PDB file of C-alpha atoms in Angstrom:
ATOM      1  CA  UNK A1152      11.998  12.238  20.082  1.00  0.00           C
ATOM      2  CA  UNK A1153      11.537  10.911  16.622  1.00  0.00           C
ATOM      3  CA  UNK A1154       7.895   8.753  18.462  1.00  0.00           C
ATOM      4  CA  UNK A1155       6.938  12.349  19.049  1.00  0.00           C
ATOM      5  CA  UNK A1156       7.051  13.767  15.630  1.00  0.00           C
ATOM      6  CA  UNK A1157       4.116  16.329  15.369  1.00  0.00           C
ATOM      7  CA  UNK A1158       3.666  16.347  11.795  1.00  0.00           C
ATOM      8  CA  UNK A1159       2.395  12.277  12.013  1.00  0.00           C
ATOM      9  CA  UNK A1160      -0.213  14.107  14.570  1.00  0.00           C
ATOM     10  CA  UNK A1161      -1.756  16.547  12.335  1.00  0.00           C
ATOM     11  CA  UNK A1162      -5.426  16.562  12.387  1.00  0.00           C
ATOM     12  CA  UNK A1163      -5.463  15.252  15.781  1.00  0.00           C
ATOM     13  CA  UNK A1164      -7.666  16.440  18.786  1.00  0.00           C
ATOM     14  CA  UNK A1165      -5.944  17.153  21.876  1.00  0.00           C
ATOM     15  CA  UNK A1166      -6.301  14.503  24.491  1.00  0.00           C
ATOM     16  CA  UNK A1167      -6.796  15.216  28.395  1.00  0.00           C
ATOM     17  CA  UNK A1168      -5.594  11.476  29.253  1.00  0.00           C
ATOM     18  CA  UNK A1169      -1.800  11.604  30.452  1.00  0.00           C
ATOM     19  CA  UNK A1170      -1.594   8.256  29.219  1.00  0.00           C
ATOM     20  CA  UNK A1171      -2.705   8.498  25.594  1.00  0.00           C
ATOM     21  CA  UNK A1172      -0.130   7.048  23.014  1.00  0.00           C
ATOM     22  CA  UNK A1173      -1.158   8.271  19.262  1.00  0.00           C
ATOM     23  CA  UNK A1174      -0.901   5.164  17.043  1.00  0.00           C
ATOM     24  CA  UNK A1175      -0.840   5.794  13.281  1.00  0.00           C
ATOM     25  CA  UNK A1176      -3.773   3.869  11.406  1.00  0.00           C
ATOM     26  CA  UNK A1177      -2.801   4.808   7.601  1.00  0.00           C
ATOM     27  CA  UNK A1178       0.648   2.513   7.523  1.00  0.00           C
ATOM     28  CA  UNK A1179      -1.160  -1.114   6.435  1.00  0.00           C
ATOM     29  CA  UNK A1180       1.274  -3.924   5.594  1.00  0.00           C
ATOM     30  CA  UNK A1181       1.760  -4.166   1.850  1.00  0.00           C
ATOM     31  CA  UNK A1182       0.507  -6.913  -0.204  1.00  0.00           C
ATOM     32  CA  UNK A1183       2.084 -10.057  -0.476  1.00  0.00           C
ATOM     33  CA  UNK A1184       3.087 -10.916  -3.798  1.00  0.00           C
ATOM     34  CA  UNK A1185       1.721 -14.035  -5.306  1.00  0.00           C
ATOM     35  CA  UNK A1186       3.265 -16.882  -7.061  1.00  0.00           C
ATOM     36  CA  UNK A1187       4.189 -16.487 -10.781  1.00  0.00           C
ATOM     37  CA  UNK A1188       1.452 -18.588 -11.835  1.00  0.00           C
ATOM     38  CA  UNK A1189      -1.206 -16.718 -10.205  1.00  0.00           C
ATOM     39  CA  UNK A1190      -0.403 -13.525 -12.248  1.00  0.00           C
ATOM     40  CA  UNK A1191      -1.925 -13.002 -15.388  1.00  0.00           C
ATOM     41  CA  UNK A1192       0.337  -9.943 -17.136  1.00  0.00           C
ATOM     42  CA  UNK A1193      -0.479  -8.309 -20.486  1.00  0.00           C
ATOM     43  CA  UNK A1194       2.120  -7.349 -22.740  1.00  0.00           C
ATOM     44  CA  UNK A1195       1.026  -4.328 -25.169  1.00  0.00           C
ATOM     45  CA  UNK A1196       2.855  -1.767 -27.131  1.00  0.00           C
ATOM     46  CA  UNK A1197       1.970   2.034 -26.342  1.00  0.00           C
ATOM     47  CA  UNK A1198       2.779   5.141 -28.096  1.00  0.00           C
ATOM     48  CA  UNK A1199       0.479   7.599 -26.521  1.00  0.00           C
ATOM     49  CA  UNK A1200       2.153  10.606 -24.757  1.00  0.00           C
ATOM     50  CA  UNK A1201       5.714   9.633 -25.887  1.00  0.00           C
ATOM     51  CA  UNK A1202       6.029  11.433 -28.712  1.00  0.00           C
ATOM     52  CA  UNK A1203       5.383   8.735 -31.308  1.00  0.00           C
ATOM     53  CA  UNK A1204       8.394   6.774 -29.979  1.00  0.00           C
ATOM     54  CA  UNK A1205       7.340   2.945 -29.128  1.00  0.00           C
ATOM     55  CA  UNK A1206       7.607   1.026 -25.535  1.00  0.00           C
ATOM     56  CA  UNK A1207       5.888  -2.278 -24.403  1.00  0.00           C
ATOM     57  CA  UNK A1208       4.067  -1.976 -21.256  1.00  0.00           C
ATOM     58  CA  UNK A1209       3.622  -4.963 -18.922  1.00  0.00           C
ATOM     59  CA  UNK A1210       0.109  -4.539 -16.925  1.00  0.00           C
ATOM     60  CA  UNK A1211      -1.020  -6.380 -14.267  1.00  0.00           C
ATOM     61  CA  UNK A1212       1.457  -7.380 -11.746  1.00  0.00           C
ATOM     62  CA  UNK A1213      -0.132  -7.864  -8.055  1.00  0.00           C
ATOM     63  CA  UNK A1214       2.506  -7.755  -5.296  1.00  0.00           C
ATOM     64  CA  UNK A1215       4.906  -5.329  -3.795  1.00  0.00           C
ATOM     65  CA  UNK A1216       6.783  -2.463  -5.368  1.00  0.00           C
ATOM     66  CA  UNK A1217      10.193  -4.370  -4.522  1.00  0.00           C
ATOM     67  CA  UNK A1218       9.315  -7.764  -6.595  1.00  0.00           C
ATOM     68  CA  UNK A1219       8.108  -5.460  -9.411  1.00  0.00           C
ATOM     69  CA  UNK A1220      11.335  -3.836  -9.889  1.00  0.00           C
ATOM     70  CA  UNK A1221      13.039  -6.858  -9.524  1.00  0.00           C
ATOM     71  CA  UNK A1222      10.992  -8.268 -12.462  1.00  0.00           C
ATOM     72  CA  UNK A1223      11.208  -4.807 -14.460  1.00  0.00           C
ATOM     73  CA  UNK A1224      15.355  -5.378 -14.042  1.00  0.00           C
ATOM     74  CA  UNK A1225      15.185  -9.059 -15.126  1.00  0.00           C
ATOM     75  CA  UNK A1226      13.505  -7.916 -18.475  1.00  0.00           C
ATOM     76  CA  UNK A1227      15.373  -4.797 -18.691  1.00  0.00           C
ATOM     77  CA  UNK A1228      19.061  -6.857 -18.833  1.00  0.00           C
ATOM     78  CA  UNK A1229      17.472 -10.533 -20.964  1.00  0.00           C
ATOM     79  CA  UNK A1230      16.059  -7.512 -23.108  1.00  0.00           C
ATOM     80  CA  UNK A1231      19.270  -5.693 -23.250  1.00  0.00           C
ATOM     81  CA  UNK A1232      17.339  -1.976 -23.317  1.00  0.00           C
ATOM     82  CA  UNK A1233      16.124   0.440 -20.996  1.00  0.00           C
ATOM     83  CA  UNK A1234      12.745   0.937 -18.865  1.00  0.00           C
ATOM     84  CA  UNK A1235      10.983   1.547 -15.778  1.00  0.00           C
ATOM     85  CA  UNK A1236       8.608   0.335 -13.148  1.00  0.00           C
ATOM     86  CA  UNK A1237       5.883   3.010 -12.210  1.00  0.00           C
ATOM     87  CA  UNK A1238       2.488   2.956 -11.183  1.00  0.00           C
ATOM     88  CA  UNK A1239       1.963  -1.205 -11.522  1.00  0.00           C
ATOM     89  CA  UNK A1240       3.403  -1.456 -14.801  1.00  0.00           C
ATOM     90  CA  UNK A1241       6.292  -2.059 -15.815  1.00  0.00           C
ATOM     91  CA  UNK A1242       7.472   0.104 -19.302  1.00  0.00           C
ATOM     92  CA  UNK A1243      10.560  -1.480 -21.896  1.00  0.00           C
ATOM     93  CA  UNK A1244      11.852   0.651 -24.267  1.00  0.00           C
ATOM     94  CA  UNK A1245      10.853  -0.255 -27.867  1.00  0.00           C
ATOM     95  CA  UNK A1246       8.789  -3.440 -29.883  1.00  0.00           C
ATOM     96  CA  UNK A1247       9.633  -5.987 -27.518  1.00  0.00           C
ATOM     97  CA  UNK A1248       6.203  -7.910 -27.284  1.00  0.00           C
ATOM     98  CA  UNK A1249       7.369 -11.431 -28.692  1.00  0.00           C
ATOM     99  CA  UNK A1250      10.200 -11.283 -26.349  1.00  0.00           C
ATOM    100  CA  UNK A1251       8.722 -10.003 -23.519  1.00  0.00           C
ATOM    101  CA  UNK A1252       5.976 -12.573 -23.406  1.00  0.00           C
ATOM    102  CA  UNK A1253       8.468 -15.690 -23.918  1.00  0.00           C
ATOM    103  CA  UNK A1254      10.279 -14.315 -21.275  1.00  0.00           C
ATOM    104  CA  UNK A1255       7.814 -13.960 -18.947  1.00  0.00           C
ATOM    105  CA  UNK A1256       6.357 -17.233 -19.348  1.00  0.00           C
ATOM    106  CA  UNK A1257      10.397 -18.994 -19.266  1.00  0.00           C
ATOM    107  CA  UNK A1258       9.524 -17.591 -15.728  1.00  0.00           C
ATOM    108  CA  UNK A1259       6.182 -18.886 -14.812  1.00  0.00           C
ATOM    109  CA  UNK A1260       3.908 -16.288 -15.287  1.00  0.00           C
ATOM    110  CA  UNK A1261       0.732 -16.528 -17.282  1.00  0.00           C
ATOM    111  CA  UNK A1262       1.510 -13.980 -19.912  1.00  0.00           C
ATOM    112  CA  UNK A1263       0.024 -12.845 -23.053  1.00  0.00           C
ATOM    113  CA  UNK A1264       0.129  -9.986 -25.679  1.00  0.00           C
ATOM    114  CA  UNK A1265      -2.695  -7.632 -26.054  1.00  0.00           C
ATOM    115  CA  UNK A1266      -2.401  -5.638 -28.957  1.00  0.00           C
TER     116      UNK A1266
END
């Protein structure tokens, strides 16, 4: 029952062949994440939208969602503060530039700050 779940189907036009078998196009693979070397992150401190209060954002990870959460909890307990991993970045709560970058580059990563 759960191959035959009509809400995967909407949009679909009915089919006369008895033997037709819907196959769903929009699930691609994800990416595969490359080696640390291969990444070049940037590690900048943001205000904007958070009410004046400061967090360092680190941009431009390329890979899947699960290897950037793993990275965002590897800086979140060497760091000893909070943060999240959202939308390709990965936010730490407060001025942790110098930190972050050393960090990241203890680890392999090509990393540098940007503001």
């Amino acid at each position: 029952m759960a191959d035959n779940d009509w809400k995967k189907r909407l949009g679909v036009v009915y089919s006369t062949n008895p033997d037709f078998k819907f196959e769903q196009t929009g699930s691609e693979p994800e990416e595969q994440t490359p080696q640390p070397g291969a990444q070049k992150l940037i590690v900048r401190l943001d205000r904007s939208g958070r009410s004046g209060k400061q967090v360092t954002l680190v941009q431009g990870f390329k890979g899947r969602v699960c290897d950037l959460e793993d990275l965002c909890r590897q800086l979140k307990v060497k760091c000893g503060v909070g943060g999240a991993a959202k939308d390709g970045e990965i936010v730490i709560q407060g001025d942790l530039r110098e930190r972050i970058t050393s960090i990241l580059i203890s680890l392999g990563y090509k990393a540098k700050r940007g503001n």
